[in-house]
PDB file of C-alpha atoms in Angstrom:
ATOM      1  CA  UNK A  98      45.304  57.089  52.489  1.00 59.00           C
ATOM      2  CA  UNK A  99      43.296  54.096  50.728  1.00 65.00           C
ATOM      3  CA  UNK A 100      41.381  57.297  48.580  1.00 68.00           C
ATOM      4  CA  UNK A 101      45.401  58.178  47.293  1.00 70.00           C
ATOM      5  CA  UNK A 102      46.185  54.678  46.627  1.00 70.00           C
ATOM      6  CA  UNK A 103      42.869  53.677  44.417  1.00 70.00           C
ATOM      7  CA  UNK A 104      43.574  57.068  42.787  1.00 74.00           C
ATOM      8  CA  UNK A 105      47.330  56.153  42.376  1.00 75.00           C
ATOM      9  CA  UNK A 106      46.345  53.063  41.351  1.00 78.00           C
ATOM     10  CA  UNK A 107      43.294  53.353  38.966  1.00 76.00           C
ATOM     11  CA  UNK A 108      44.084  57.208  37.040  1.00 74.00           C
ATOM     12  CA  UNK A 109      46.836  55.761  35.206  1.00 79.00           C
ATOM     13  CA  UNK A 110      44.871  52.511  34.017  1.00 80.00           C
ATOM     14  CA  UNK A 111      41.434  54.550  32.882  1.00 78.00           C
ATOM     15  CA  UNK A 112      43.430  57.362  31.356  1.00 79.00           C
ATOM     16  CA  UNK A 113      45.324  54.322  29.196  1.00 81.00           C
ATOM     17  CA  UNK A 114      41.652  52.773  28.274  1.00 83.00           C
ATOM     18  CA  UNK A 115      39.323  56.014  27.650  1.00 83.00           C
ATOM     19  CA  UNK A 116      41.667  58.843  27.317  1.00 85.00           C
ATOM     20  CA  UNK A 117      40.164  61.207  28.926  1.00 90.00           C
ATOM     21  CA  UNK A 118      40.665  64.886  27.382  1.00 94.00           C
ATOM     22  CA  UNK A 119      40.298  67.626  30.216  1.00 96.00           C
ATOM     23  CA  UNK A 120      40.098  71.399  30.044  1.00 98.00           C
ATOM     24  CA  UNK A 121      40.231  74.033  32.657  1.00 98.00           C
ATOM     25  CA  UNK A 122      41.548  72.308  35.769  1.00 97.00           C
ATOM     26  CA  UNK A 123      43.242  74.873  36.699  1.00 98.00           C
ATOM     27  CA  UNK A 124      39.750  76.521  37.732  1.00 98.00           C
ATOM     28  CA  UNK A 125      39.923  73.997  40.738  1.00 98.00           C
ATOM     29  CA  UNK A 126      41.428  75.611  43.641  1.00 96.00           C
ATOM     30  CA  UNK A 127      44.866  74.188  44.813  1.00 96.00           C
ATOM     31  CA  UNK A 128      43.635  75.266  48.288  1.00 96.00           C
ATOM     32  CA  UNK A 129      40.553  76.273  50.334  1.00 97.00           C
ATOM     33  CA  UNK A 130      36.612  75.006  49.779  1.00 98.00           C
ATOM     34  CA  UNK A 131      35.218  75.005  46.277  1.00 98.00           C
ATOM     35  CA  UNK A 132      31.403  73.533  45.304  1.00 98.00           C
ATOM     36  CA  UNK A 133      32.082  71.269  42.199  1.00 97.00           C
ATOM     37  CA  UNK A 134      28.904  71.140  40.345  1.00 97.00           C
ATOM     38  CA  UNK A 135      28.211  68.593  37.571  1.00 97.00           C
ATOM     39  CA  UNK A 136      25.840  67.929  34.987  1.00 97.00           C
ATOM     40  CA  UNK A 137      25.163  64.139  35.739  1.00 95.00           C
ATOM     41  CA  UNK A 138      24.972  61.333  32.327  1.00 94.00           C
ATOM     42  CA  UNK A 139      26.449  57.900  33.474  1.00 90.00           C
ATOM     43  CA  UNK A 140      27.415  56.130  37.051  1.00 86.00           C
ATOM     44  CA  UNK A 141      31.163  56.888  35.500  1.00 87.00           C
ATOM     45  CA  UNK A 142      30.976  60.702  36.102  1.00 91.00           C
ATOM     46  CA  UNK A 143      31.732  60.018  40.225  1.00 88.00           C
ATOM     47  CA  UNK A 144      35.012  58.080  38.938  1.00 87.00           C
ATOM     48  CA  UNK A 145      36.610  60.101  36.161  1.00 90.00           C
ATOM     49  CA  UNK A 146      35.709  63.292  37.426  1.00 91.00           C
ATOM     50  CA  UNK A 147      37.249  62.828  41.090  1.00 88.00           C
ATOM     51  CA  UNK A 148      40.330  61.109  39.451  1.00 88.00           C
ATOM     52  CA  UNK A 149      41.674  63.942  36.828  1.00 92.00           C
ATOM     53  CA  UNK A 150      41.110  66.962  40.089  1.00 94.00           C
ATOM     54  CA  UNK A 151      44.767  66.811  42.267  1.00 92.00           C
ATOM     55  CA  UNK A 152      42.862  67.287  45.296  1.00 94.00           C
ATOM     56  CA  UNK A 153      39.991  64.906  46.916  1.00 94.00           C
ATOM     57  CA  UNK A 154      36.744  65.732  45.968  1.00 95.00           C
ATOM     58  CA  UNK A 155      34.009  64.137  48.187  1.00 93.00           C
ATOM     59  CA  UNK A 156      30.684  63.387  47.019  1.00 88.00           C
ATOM     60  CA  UNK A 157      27.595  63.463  48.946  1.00 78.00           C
ATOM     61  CA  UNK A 158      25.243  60.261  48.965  1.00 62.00           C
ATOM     62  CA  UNK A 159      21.773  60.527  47.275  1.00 63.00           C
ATOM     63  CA  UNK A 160      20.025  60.859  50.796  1.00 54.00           C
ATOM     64  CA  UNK A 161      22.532  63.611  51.733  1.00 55.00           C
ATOM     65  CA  UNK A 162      22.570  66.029  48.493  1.00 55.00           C
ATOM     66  CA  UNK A 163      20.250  68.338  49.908  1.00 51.00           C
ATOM     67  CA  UNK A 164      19.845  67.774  53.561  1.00 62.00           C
ATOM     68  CA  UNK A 165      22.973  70.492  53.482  1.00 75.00           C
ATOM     69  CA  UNK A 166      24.330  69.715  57.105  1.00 85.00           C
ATOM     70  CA  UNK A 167      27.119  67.120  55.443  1.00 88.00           C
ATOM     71  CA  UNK A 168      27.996  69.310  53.032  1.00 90.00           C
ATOM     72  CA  UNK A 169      28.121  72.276  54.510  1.00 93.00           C
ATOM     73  CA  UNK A 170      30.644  70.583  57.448  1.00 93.00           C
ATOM     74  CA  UNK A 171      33.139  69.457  54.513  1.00 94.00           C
ATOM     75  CA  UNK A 172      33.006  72.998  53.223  1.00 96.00           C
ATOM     76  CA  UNK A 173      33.460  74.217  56.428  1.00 96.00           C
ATOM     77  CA  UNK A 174      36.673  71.989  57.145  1.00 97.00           C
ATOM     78  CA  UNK A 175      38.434  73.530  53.382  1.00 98.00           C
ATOM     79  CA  UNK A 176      37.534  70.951  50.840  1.00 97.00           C
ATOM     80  CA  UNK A 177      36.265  70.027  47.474  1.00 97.00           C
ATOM     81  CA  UNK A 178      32.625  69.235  47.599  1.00 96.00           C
ATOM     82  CA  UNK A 179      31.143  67.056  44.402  1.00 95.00           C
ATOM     83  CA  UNK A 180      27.203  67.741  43.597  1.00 94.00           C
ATOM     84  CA  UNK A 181      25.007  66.480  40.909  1.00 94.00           C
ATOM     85  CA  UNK A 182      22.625  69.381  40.845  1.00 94.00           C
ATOM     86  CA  UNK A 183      19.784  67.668  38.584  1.00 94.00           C
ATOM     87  CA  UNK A 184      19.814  65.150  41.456  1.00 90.00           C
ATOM     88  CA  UNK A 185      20.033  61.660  39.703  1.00 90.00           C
ATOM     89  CA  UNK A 186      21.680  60.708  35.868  1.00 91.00           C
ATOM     90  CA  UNK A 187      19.814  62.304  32.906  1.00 93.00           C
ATOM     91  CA  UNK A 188      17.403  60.164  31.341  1.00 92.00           C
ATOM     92  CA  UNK A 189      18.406  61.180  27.739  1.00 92.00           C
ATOM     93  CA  UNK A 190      21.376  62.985  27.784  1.00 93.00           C
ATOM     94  CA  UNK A 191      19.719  66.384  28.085  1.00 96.00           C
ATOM     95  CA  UNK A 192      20.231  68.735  31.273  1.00 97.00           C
ATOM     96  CA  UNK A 193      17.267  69.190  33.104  1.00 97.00           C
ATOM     97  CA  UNK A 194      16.643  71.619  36.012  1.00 97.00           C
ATOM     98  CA  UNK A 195      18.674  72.229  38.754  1.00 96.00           C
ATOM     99  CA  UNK A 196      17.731  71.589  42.713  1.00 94.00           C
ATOM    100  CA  UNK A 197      17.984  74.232  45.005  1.00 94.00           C
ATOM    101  CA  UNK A 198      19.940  72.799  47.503  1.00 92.00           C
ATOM    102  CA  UNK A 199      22.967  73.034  45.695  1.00 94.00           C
ATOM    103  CA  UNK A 200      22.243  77.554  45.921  1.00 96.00           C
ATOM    104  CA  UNK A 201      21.426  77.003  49.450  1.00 95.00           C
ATOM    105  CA  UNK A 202      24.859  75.348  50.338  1.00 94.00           C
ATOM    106  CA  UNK A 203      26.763  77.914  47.948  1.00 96.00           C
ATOM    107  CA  UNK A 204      25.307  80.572  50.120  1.00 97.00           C
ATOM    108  CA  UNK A 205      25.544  79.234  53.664  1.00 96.00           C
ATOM    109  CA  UNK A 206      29.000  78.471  53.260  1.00 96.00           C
ATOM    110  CA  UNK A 207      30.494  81.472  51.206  1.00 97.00           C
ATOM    111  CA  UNK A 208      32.376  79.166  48.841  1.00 98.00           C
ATOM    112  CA  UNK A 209      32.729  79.636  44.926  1.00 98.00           C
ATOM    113  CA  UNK A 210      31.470  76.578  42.395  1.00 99.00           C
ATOM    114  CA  UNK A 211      33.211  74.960  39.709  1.00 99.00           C
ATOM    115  CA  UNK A 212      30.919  74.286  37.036  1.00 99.00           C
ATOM    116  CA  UNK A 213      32.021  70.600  35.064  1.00 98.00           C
ATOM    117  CA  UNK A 214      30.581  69.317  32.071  1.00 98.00           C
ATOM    118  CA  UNK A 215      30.778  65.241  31.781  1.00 97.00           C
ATOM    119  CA  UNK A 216      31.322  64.824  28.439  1.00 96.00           C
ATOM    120  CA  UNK A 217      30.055  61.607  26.589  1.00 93.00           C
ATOM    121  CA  UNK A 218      30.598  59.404  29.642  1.00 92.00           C
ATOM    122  CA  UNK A 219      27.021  58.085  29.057  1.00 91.00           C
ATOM    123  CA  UNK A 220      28.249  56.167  25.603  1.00 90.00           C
ATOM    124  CA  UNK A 221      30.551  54.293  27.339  1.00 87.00           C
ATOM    125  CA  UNK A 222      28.333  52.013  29.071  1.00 75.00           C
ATOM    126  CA  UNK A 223      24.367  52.465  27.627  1.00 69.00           C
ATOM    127  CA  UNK A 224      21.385  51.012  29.528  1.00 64.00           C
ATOM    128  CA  UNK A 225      21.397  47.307  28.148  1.00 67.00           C
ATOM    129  CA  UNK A 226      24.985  47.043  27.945  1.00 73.00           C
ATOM    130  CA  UNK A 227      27.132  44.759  30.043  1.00 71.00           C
ATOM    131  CA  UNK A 228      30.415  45.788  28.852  1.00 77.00           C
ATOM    132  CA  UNK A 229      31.712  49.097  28.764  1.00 79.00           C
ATOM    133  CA  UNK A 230      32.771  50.516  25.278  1.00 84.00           C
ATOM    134  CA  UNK A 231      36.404  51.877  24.949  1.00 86.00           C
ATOM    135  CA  UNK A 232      35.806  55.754  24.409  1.00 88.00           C
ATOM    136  CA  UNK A 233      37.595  59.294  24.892  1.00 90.00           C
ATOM    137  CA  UNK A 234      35.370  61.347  27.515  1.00 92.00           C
ATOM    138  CA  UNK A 235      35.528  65.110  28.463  1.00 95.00           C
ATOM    139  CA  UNK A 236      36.195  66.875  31.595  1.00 97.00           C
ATOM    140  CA  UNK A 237      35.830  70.055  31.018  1.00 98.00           C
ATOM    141  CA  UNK A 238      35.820  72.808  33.859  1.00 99.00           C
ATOM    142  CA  UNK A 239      34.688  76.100  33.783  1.00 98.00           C
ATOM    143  CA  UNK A 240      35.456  79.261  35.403  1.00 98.00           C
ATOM    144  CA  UNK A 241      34.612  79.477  39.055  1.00 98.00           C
ATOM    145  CA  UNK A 242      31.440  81.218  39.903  1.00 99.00           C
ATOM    146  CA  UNK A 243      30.652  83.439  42.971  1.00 98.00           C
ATOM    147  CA  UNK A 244      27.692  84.221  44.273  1.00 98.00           C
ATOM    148  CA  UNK A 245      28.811  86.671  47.545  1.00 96.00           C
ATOM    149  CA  UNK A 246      26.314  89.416  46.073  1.00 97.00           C
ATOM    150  CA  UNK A 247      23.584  87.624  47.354  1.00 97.00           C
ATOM    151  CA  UNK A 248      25.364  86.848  51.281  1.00 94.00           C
ATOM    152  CA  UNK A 249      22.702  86.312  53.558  1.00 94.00           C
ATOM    153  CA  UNK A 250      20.154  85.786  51.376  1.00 97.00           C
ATOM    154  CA  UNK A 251      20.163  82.078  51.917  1.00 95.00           C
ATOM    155  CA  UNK A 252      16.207  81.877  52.962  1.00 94.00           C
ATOM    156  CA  UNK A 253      15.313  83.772  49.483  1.00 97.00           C
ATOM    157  CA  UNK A 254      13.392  80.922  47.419  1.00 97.00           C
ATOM    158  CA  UNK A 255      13.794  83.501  44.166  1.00 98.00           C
ATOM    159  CA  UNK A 256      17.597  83.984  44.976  1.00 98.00           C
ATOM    160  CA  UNK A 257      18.133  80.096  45.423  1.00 98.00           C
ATOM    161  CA  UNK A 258      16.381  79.685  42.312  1.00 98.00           C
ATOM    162  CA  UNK A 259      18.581  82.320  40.118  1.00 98.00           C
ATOM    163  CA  UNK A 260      21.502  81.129  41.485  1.00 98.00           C
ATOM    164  CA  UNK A 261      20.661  77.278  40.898  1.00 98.00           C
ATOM    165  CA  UNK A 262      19.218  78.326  37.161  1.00 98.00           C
ATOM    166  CA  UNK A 263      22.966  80.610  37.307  1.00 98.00           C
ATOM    167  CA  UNK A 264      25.007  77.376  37.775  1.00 99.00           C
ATOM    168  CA  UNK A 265      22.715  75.374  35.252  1.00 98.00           C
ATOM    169  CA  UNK A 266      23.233  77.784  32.076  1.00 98.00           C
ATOM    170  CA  UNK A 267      27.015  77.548  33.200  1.00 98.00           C
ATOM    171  CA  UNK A 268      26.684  73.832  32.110  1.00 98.00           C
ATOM    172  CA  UNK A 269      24.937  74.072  29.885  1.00 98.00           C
ATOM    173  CA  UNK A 270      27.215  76.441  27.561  1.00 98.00           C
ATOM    174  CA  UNK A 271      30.594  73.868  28.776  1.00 98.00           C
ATOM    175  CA  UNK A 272      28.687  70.981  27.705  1.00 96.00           C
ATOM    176  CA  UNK A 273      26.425  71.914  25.012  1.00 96.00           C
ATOM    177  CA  UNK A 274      23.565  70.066  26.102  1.00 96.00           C
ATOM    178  CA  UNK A 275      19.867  70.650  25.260  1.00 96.00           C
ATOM    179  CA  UNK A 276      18.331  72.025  28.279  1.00 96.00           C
ATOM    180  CA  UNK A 277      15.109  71.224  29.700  1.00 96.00           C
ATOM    181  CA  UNK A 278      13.367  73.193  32.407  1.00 94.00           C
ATOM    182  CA  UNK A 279      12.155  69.996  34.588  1.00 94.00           C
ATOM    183  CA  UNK A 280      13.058  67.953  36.775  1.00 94.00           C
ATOM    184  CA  UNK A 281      14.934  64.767  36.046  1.00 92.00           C
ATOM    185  CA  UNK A 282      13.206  63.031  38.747  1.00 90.00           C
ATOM    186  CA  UNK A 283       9.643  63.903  36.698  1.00 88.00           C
ATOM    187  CA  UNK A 284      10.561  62.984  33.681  1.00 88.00           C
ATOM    188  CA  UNK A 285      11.904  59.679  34.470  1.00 87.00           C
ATOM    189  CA  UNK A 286       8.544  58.983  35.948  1.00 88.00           C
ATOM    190  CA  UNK A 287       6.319  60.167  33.028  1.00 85.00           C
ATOM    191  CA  UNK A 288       8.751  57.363  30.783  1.00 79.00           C
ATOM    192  CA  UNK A 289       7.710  55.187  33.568  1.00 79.00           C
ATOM    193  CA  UNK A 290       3.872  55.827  33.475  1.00 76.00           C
ATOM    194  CA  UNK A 291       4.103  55.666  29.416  1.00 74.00           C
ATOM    195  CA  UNK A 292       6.131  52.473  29.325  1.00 70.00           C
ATOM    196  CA  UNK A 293       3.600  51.227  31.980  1.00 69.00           C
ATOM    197  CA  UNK A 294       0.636  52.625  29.962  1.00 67.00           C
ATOM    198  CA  UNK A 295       2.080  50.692  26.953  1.00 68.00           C
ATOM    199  CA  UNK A 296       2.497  47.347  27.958  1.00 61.00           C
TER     200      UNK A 296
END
């Protein structure tokens, strides 16, 4: 009830102010579990993205994204499930490499996932910045991708890989970022150790 009111209340103000343009929501089911995957730029992407789908889309907490048990009991119970594959924002604004976890749940549960490229939502507010800059975004979802021909398969460490490296190229090609076959997590910590080393 109070997730339908902020919506109610909130969609109509931020699509006044940033204008969101979005493509392909009709890929999101109307009905039934989905896996919404999303490249991850800016702390905004968890508010605009959840706002422009008609259904609720429930995103797991940083502790949670791979632990799988949460996830896997919202899939169970028919509903939209948000993940950040990289794991945390992009450093740059490149896509770096997926975690597994996000194959793992796609194949324990059976469901398809939406691949959705955040587009430009990092602009709007850039490290440094203490007021947001008045911007169109993009939304733009792609079509749904199933991965039944690997059923059972869930233990596979090559399968979870193709499938993760499967839903990474997908968002890559919606959102035309540079890809870069590493972790997030690593290369936020090698800017760390240079800054560090710098100083």
């Amino acid at each position: 009830m109070a997730y339908a009111i902020l919506k109610a209340i909130l969609l109509p103000l931020l699509s006044l102010i940033f204008r969101p343009k979005v493509e392909g929501l009709s890929h999101v089911p109307t009905h039934g579990a989905a896996i919404i995957a999303s490249n991850h730029l800016s702390f905004s992407d968890s508010i605009f993205m959840p706002l422009v789908v008609p259904r609720r889309v429930t995103f797991l907490a940083k502790s949670e994204y791979f632990t799988g048990e949460t996830g896997l009991r919202i899939l169970r119970e028919g509903n939209l499930l948000g993940i950040y594959p990289e794991g945390t924002r992009s450093p740059d604004g490149r896509l770096y490499r997926g975690r597994t976890g996000i194959a793992r749940m796609a194949l324990e549960s059976g469901v398809p996932v939406i691949p959705v490229a955040m587009i430009d939502t990092d602009k709007i507010q850039p490290p440094g910045k203490a007021l947001p800059k008045i911007m169109q975004v993009g939304i733009r979802f792609g079509e749904p991708l199933d991965f039944s021909r690997y059923e059972g398969m869930s233990g596979d460490r090559f399968i979870l890989r193709s499938v993760t490296d499967e839903i990474m190229y997908a968002l890559m090609d919606l959102g035309g970022q540079e890809y870069v076959d590493m972790y997030a997590t690593r290369a936020k910590q090698i800017e760390a150790d240079e800054t560090k080393g710098n100083e």
